[in-house]
GROMACS .gro file of C-alpha atoms in nm:
model
  299
    1MET     CA    1  -4.652  -3.508  -4.956
    2TRP     CA    2  -4.328  -3.549  -4.761
    3GLN     CA    3  -4.438  -3.284  -4.513
    4TYR     CA    4  -4.699  -3.532  -4.388
    5LEU     CA    5  -4.456  -3.823  -4.358
    6TRP     CA    6  -4.444  -3.774  -3.981
    7VAL     CA    7  -4.820  -3.841  -3.965
    8VAL     CA    8  -4.771  -4.177  -4.139
    9LEU     CA    9  -4.480  -4.262  -3.909
   10ILE     CA   10  -4.686  -4.189  -3.598
   11LEU     CA   11  -4.974  -4.396  -3.737
   12ILE     CA   12  -4.732  -4.689  -3.781
   13TYR     CA   13  -4.613  -4.630  -3.425
   14GLY     CA   14  -4.972  -4.641  -3.296
   15ILE     CA   15  -5.052  -4.966  -3.479
   16PHE     CA   16  -4.731  -5.132  -3.358
   17LYS     CA   17  -4.796  -5.004  -3.005
   18GLY     CA   18  -5.135  -5.176  -3.006
   19LEU     CA   19  -4.977  -5.501  -3.123
   20ARG     CA   20  -4.711  -5.472  -2.853
   21GLU     CA   21  -4.969  -5.432  -2.577
   22ALA     CA   22  -5.145  -5.748  -2.695
   23LEU     CA   23  -4.827  -5.954  -2.729
   24LYS     CA   24  -4.689  -5.841  -2.392
   25LYS     CA   25  -4.984  -6.016  -2.230
   26LYS     CA   26  -4.914  -6.324  -2.441
   27ALA     CA   27  -4.545  -6.325  -2.344
   28MET     CA   28  -4.636  -6.299  -1.975
   29GLU     CA   29  -4.833  -6.624  -1.991
   30THR     CA   30  -4.502  -6.813  -1.966
   31ASN     CA   31  -4.262  -6.546  -1.839
   32SER     CA   32  -4.254  -6.299  -1.549
   33VAL     CA   33  -4.299  -5.923  -1.594
   34LEU     CA   34  -3.929  -5.857  -1.540
   35GLU     CA   35  -3.821  -6.135  -1.775
   36VAL     CA   36  -4.035  -5.990  -2.055
   37LEU     CA   37  -3.924  -5.632  -1.992
   38PHE     CA   38  -3.553  -5.711  -1.965
   39PHE     CA   39  -3.518  -5.950  -2.257
   40TYR     CA   40  -3.740  -5.774  -2.507
   41THR     CA   41  -3.557  -5.448  -2.431
   42LEU     CA   42  -3.217  -5.622  -2.451
   43PHE     CA   43  -3.297  -5.790  -2.784
   44ALA     CA   44  -3.431  -5.461  -2.921
   45PHE     CA   45  -3.115  -5.278  -2.813
   46LEU     CA   46  -2.896  -5.536  -2.989
   47MET     CA   47  -3.104  -5.486  -3.304
   48THR     CA   48  -3.043  -5.110  -3.295
   49ILE     CA   49  -2.663  -5.146  -3.300
   50PRO     CA   50  -2.631  -5.212  -3.677
   51MET     CA   51  -2.883  -4.934  -3.744
   52SER     CA   52  -2.679  -4.687  -3.539
   53LEU     CA   53  -2.333  -4.748  -3.687
   54SER     CA   54  -2.379  -4.475  -3.947
   55SER     CA   55  -2.403  -4.213  -3.670
   56ASP     CA   56  -2.124  -4.080  -3.451
   57LEU     CA   57  -2.248  -4.236  -3.129
   58PHE     CA   58  -1.976  -4.077  -2.916
   59ALA     CA   59  -2.043  -3.723  -3.036
   60VAL     CA   60  -2.332  -3.690  -2.789
   61SER     CA   61  -2.269  -3.429  -2.519
   62ILE     CA   62  -2.281  -3.499  -2.146
   63LYS     CA   63  -2.598  -3.286  -2.121
   64TYR     CA   64  -2.781  -3.522  -2.357
   65HIS     CA   65  -2.649  -3.826  -2.171
   66LEU     CA   66  -2.782  -3.696  -1.840
   67VAL     CA   67  -3.126  -3.614  -1.982
   68LEU     CA   68  -3.145  -3.947  -2.169
   69LEU     CA   69  -3.062  -4.119  -1.841
   70VAL     CA   70  -3.358  -3.942  -1.680
   71LYS     CA   71  -3.584  -4.035  -1.973
   72SER     CA   72  -3.479  -4.399  -1.947
   73GLY     CA   73  -3.557  -4.398  -1.575
   74ILE     CA   74  -3.901  -4.255  -1.647
   75ILE     CA   75  -3.977  -4.523  -1.908
   76PHE     CA   76  -3.834  -4.795  -1.681
   77THR     CA   77  -4.084  -4.699  -1.409
   78ALA     CA   78  -4.372  -4.646  -1.651
   79TRP     CA   79  -4.330  -4.989  -1.811
   80LEU     CA   80  -4.311  -5.168  -1.477
   81CYS     CA   81  -4.646  -5.010  -1.389
   82ALA     CA   82  -4.792  -5.080  -1.734
   83LEU     CA   83  -4.699  -5.449  -1.754
   84ASN     CA   84  -4.826  -5.518  -1.403
   85SER     CA   85  -5.154  -5.356  -1.512
   86ILE     CA   86  -5.173  -5.551  -1.837
   87LYS     CA   87  -5.117  -5.876  -1.651
   88ARG     CA   88  -5.415  -5.809  -1.422
   89LEU     CA   89  -5.664  -5.650  -1.662
   90PRO     CA   90  -5.847  -5.760  -1.977
   91LEU     CA   91  -5.646  -5.619  -2.267
   92SER     CA   92  -5.924  -5.410  -2.415
   93VAL     CA   93  -6.010  -5.258  -2.075
   94TYR     CA   94  -5.647  -5.159  -2.021
   95SER     CA   95  -5.620  -5.007  -2.368
   96VAL     CA   96  -5.910  -4.767  -2.311
   97MET     CA   97  -5.809  -4.681  -1.953
   98ASP     CA   98  -5.455  -4.606  -2.068
   99MET     CA   99  -5.581  -4.336  -2.304
  100GLY     CA  100  -5.594  -4.106  -2.003
  101ARG     CA  101  -5.238  -4.021  -2.102
  102ILE     CA  102  -5.389  -3.812  -2.384
  103ILE     CA  103  -5.493  -3.549  -2.134
  104SER     CA  104  -5.159  -3.526  -1.957
  105SER     CA  105  -4.960  -3.532  -2.284
  106ILE     CA  106  -5.161  -3.248  -2.435
  107LEU     CA  107  -5.138  -3.037  -2.121
  108LEU     CA  108  -4.763  -3.091  -2.096
  109GLY     CA  109  -4.721  -3.008  -2.464
  110VAL     CA  110  -4.910  -2.682  -2.415
  111LEU     CA  111  -4.739  -2.586  -2.089
  112PHE     CA  112  -4.379  -2.679  -2.168
  113LEU     CA  113  -4.355  -2.659  -2.548
  114GLY     CA  114  -4.595  -2.371  -2.606
  115GLU     CA  115  -4.824  -2.569  -2.838
  116SER     CA  116  -5.172  -2.427  -2.896
  117ILE     CA  117  -5.504  -2.561  -2.766
  118GLY     CA  118  -5.852  -2.424  -2.838
  119ILE     CA  119  -6.218  -2.489  -2.768
  120PHE     CA  120  -6.230  -2.797  -2.993
  121GLN     CA  121  -5.932  -2.949  -2.814
  122ILE     CA  122  -6.103  -2.888  -2.478
  123LEU     CA  123  -6.425  -3.051  -2.603
  124GLY     CA  124  -6.220  -3.342  -2.734
  125ILE     CA  125  -6.061  -3.394  -2.393
  126VAL     CA  126  -6.409  -3.400  -2.237
  127LEU     CA  127  -6.512  -3.683  -2.474
  128VAL     CA  128  -6.191  -3.871  -2.392
  129ILE     CA  129  -6.265  -3.847  -2.019
  130GLY     CA  130  -6.622  -3.965  -2.090
  131GLY     CA  131  -6.503  -4.275  -2.276
  132ILE     CA  132  -6.254  -4.368  -2.006
  133THR     CA  133  -6.514  -4.315  -1.731
  134LEU     CA  134  -6.767  -4.538  -1.907
  135VAL     CA  135  -6.525  -4.828  -1.950
  136ASN     CA  136  -6.429  -4.804  -1.583
  137LEU     CA  137  -6.793  -4.808  -1.470
  138LYS     CA  138  -6.882  -5.112  -1.680
  139ASN     CA  139  -6.576  -5.334  -1.655
  140LYS     CA  140  -6.489  -5.437  -1.299
  141GLN     CA  141  -6.551  -5.806  -1.354
  142GLY     CA  142  -6.275  -6.036  -1.233
  143VAL     CA  143  -6.088  -5.759  -1.052
  144GLY     CA  144  -6.139  -5.724  -0.679
  145GLU     CA  145  -6.205  -5.382  -0.521
  146LYS     CA  146  -5.858  -5.359  -0.366
  147ALA     CA  147  -5.687  -5.486  -0.678
  148SER     CA  148  -5.899  -5.257  -0.896
  149LYS     CA  149  -5.782  -4.946  -0.711
  150THR     CA  150  -5.421  -5.062  -0.734
  151VAL     CA  151  -5.445  -5.129  -1.107
  152VAL     CA  152  -5.611  -4.794  -1.176
  153LEU     CA  153  -5.327  -4.623  -0.986
  154LEU     CA  154  -5.065  -4.816  -1.184
  155VAL     CA  155  -5.230  -4.723  -1.515
  156ALA     CA  156  -5.246  -4.358  -1.407
  157ILE     CA  157  -4.877  -4.349  -1.307
  158SER     CA  158  -4.777  -4.521  -1.630
  159GLY     CA  159  -4.980  -4.276  -1.839
  160LEU     CA  160  -4.837  -3.969  -1.667
  161LEU     CA  161  -4.477  -4.087  -1.697
  162ASN     CA  162  -4.526  -4.180  -2.064
  163SER     CA  163  -4.665  -3.830  -2.122
  164VAL     CA  164  -4.354  -3.674  -1.971
  165SER     CA  165  -4.142  -3.899  -2.192
  166SER     CA  166  -4.335  -3.792  -2.505
  167VAL     CA  167  -4.269  -3.425  -2.434
  168MET     CA  168  -3.902  -3.501  -2.369
  169ASP     CA  169  -3.878  -3.677  -2.707
  170LYS     CA  170  -3.999  -3.369  -2.894
  171TRP     CA  171  -3.781  -3.138  -2.688
  172LEU     CA  172  -3.463  -3.344  -2.724
  173LEU     CA  173  -3.500  -3.409  -3.098
  174SER     CA  174  -3.591  -3.054  -3.192
  175ASP     CA  175  -3.345  -2.858  -3.410
  176ASP     CA  176  -3.455  -2.527  -3.262
  177PRO     CA  177  -3.128  -2.348  -3.176
  178ASN     CA  178  -3.295  -2.151  -2.896
  179ARG     CA  179  -3.385  -2.451  -2.682
  180PHE     CA  180  -3.323  -2.417  -2.311
  181LEU     CA  181  -3.015  -2.608  -2.185
  182PHE     CA  182  -2.885  -2.744  -2.518
  183GLY     CA  183  -2.841  -2.426  -2.722
  184SER     CA  184  -2.724  -2.519  -3.072
  185GLU     CA  185  -2.634  -2.879  -2.976
  186THR     CA  186  -2.846  -3.149  -3.144
  187ILE     CA  187  -2.888  -3.525  -3.144
  188ASP     CA  188  -3.014  -3.745  -3.430
  189SER     CA  189  -3.267  -4.027  -3.402
  190SER     CA  190  -3.003  -4.304  -3.426
  191GLN     CA  191  -2.792  -4.159  -3.144
  192PHE     CA  192  -3.103  -4.099  -2.939
  193GLN     CA  193  -3.237  -4.453  -2.978
  194PHE     CA  194  -2.900  -4.621  -2.909
  195TRP     CA  195  -2.818  -4.444  -2.583
  196TYR     CA  196  -3.175  -4.437  -2.452
  197MET     CA  197  -3.213  -4.813  -2.501
  198LEU     CA  198  -2.868  -4.886  -2.355
  199TYR     CA  199  -2.961  -4.697  -2.039
  200LEU     CA  200  -3.302  -4.865  -2.028
  201VAL     CA  201  -3.147  -5.213  -2.046
  202SER     CA  202  -2.906  -5.110  -1.769
  203PHE     CA  203  -3.194  -4.998  -1.545
  204TYR     CA  204  -3.366  -5.336  -1.580
  205GLY     CA  205  -3.040  -5.523  -1.525
  206VAL     CA  206  -2.961  -5.333  -1.204
  207TYR     CA  207  -3.319  -5.374  -1.081
  208ILE     CA  208  -3.304  -5.750  -1.136
  209LEU     CA  209  -2.977  -5.770  -0.942
  210ILE     CA  210  -3.113  -5.564  -0.653
  211LYS     CA  211  -3.431  -5.771  -0.632
  212ARG     CA  212  -3.233  -6.093  -0.686
  213GLU     CA  213  -3.503  -6.192  -0.931
  214LYS     CA  214  -3.474  -6.540  -1.075
  215ILE     CA  215  -3.445  -6.518  -1.453
  216ASN     CA  216  -3.481  -6.811  -1.690
  217ALA     CA  217  -3.272  -6.685  -1.982
  218VAL     CA  218  -3.309  -7.000  -2.190
  219LYS     CA  219  -3.688  -6.989  -2.171
  220CYS     CA  220  -3.692  -6.619  -2.263
  221VAL     CA  221  -3.461  -6.668  -2.561
  222LYS     CA  222  -3.690  -6.945  -2.689
  223CYS     CA  223  -4.006  -6.736  -2.646
  224PRO     CA  224  -4.116  -6.615  -2.993
  225TRP     CA  225  -4.340  -6.343  -2.846
  226ILE     CA  226  -4.042  -6.168  -2.686
  227TRP     CA  227  -3.857  -6.162  -3.019
  228ILE     CA  228  -4.162  -6.023  -3.199
  229LEU     CA  229  -4.201  -5.759  -2.928
  230SER     CA  230  -3.839  -5.657  -2.978
  231ILE     CA  231  -3.883  -5.608  -3.353
  232LEU     CA  232  -4.202  -5.406  -3.303
  233PHE     CA  233  -4.026  -5.199  -3.037
  234VAL     CA  234  -3.729  -5.111  -3.259
  235VAL     CA  235  -3.934  -5.020  -3.566
  236ALA     CA  236  -4.200  -4.826  -3.373
  237ASP     CA  237  -3.948  -4.621  -3.178
  238ARG     CA  238  -3.746  -4.538  -3.489
  239CYS     CA  239  -4.067  -4.410  -3.653
  240LEU     CA  240  -4.148  -4.212  -3.338
  241PHE     CA  241  -3.807  -4.047  -3.310
  242ILE     CA  242  -3.792  -3.953  -3.679
  243ALA     CA  243  -4.140  -3.800  -3.651
  244ASN     CA  244  -4.039  -3.602  -3.342
  245ALA     CA  245  -3.742  -3.456  -3.531
  246ASP     CA  246  -3.977  -3.322  -3.801
  247PRO     CA  247  -4.040  -2.948  -3.738
  248ASN     CA  248  -4.402  -2.987  -3.857
  249SER     CA  249  -4.494  -3.236  -3.585
  250THR     CA  250  -4.645  -3.141  -3.247
  251VAL     CA  251  -4.691  -3.338  -2.927
  252VAL     CA  252  -5.064  -3.256  -2.925
  253VAL     CA  253  -5.134  -3.403  -3.270
  254MET     CA  254  -4.891  -3.695  -3.231
  255THR     CA  255  -5.055  -3.789  -2.902
  256LEU     CA  256  -5.394  -3.805  -3.069
  257ILE     CA  257  -5.275  -4.009  -3.367
  258LYS     CA  258  -5.106  -4.260  -3.134
  259GLN     CA  259  -5.449  -4.355  -3.000
  260SER     CA  260  -5.504  -4.564  -3.312
  261SER     CA  261  -5.344  -4.830  -3.091
  262VAL     CA  262  -5.667  -4.873  -2.895
  263LEU     CA  263  -5.853  -5.023  -3.192
  264VAL     CA  264  -5.570  -5.271  -3.243
  265THR     CA  265  -5.566  -5.380  -2.878
  266ILE     CA  266  -5.943  -5.416  -2.864
  267GLY     CA  267  -5.939  -5.624  -3.182
  268MET     CA  268  -5.651  -5.838  -3.055
  269GLY     CA  269  -5.833  -5.883  -2.724
  270ARG     CA  270  -6.121  -6.039  -2.914
  271ILE     CA  271  -5.912  -6.244  -3.160
  272ILE     CA  272  -5.646  -6.380  -2.923
  273TYR     CA  273  -5.806  -6.376  -2.578
  274LYS     CA  274  -6.175  -6.418  -2.674
  275GLU     CA  275  -6.270  -6.127  -2.450
  276ARG     CA  276  -6.638  -6.042  -2.408
  277ASN     CA  277  -6.823  -5.709  -2.403
  278ILE     CA  278  -6.614  -5.607  -2.704
  279PHE     CA  279  -6.900  -5.410  -2.859
  280TYR     CA  280  -6.935  -5.199  -2.545
  281ARG     CA  281  -6.559  -5.137  -2.536
  282ILE     CA  282  -6.556  -5.042  -2.904
  283CYS     CA  283  -6.831  -4.788  -2.831
  284CYS     CA  284  -6.615  -4.642  -2.553
  285ALA     CA  285  -6.318  -4.633  -2.790
  286VAL     CA  286  -6.529  -4.466  -3.061
  287LEU     CA  287  -6.630  -4.199  -2.809
  288VAL     CA  288  -6.267  -4.137  -2.728
  289ILE     CA  289  -6.165  -4.134  -3.095
  290ALA     CA  290  -6.445  -3.887  -3.169
  291GLY     CA  291  -6.282  -3.666  -2.908
  292ILE     CA  292  -5.950  -3.713  -3.083
  293MET     CA  293  -6.095  -3.612  -3.422
  294LEU     CA  294  -6.264  -3.310  -3.266
  295SER     CA  295  -5.933  -3.209  -3.110
  296LEU     CA  296  -5.771  -3.201  -3.456
  297ILE     CA  297  -5.993  -2.910  -3.565
  298LYS     CA  298  -5.797  -2.587  -3.562
  299THR     CA  299  -5.954  -2.280  -3.412
   0.00000   0.00000   0.00000
């Protein structure tokens, strides 16, 4: 039973990810993109400190620090693109479009981690592309042609960068002693989460200073959505990092399980934002999920 614990952890991550996408849009009704990103990341980092005290935080080698800095920069850029997309798109449309990251994550997992892919995985990817294409053809209401192209580009960049980050998570948390660059050096999930989030907060802080962005700290502290986002962020990432450290887990399968988030975001889009055409979007999501299930068949 315990050998499948990583599957449960990734399922929790996917559900919490869907909730986060919905609540990010809610938080941005009264706060700017940068305010939401900075404060929900800052609050989440502060929450990780007590959870990380049991680990030797300063036993992390300079190699890990440099790579974690790169990972944080990747996520910093990806989230800027993602939140600007979420702000300009219906939530359920964004959630299906964002599943394009499945393709890039699987390919990166195969190319860089040597994970296997067969005919069923290829057919699954075809269904995923079909679902994403259908939602793009149907849902252009309320988004101008110029804005639509910009948003699609932002979603694509976000998806690709998140895929790179997913592969880095598995690579960095692996205990394989033959890994390139790190050799026998390892890092645990608590160390990983602490330093990654510290660097991420620093990126947002520096960016705000460079842009001279006006930040209303009092309003952000009083915003309940930002606090909820922070809690979901901490718990989801801890589940993700523990699952990545499990030798039974693979990027290919974890990527597919994560797509459970799309059902949550579509449901939240209907419940919170009263979005229309939900049945059509669910059909698109079902097509994509059918591709996911097909991809799980081993050849």
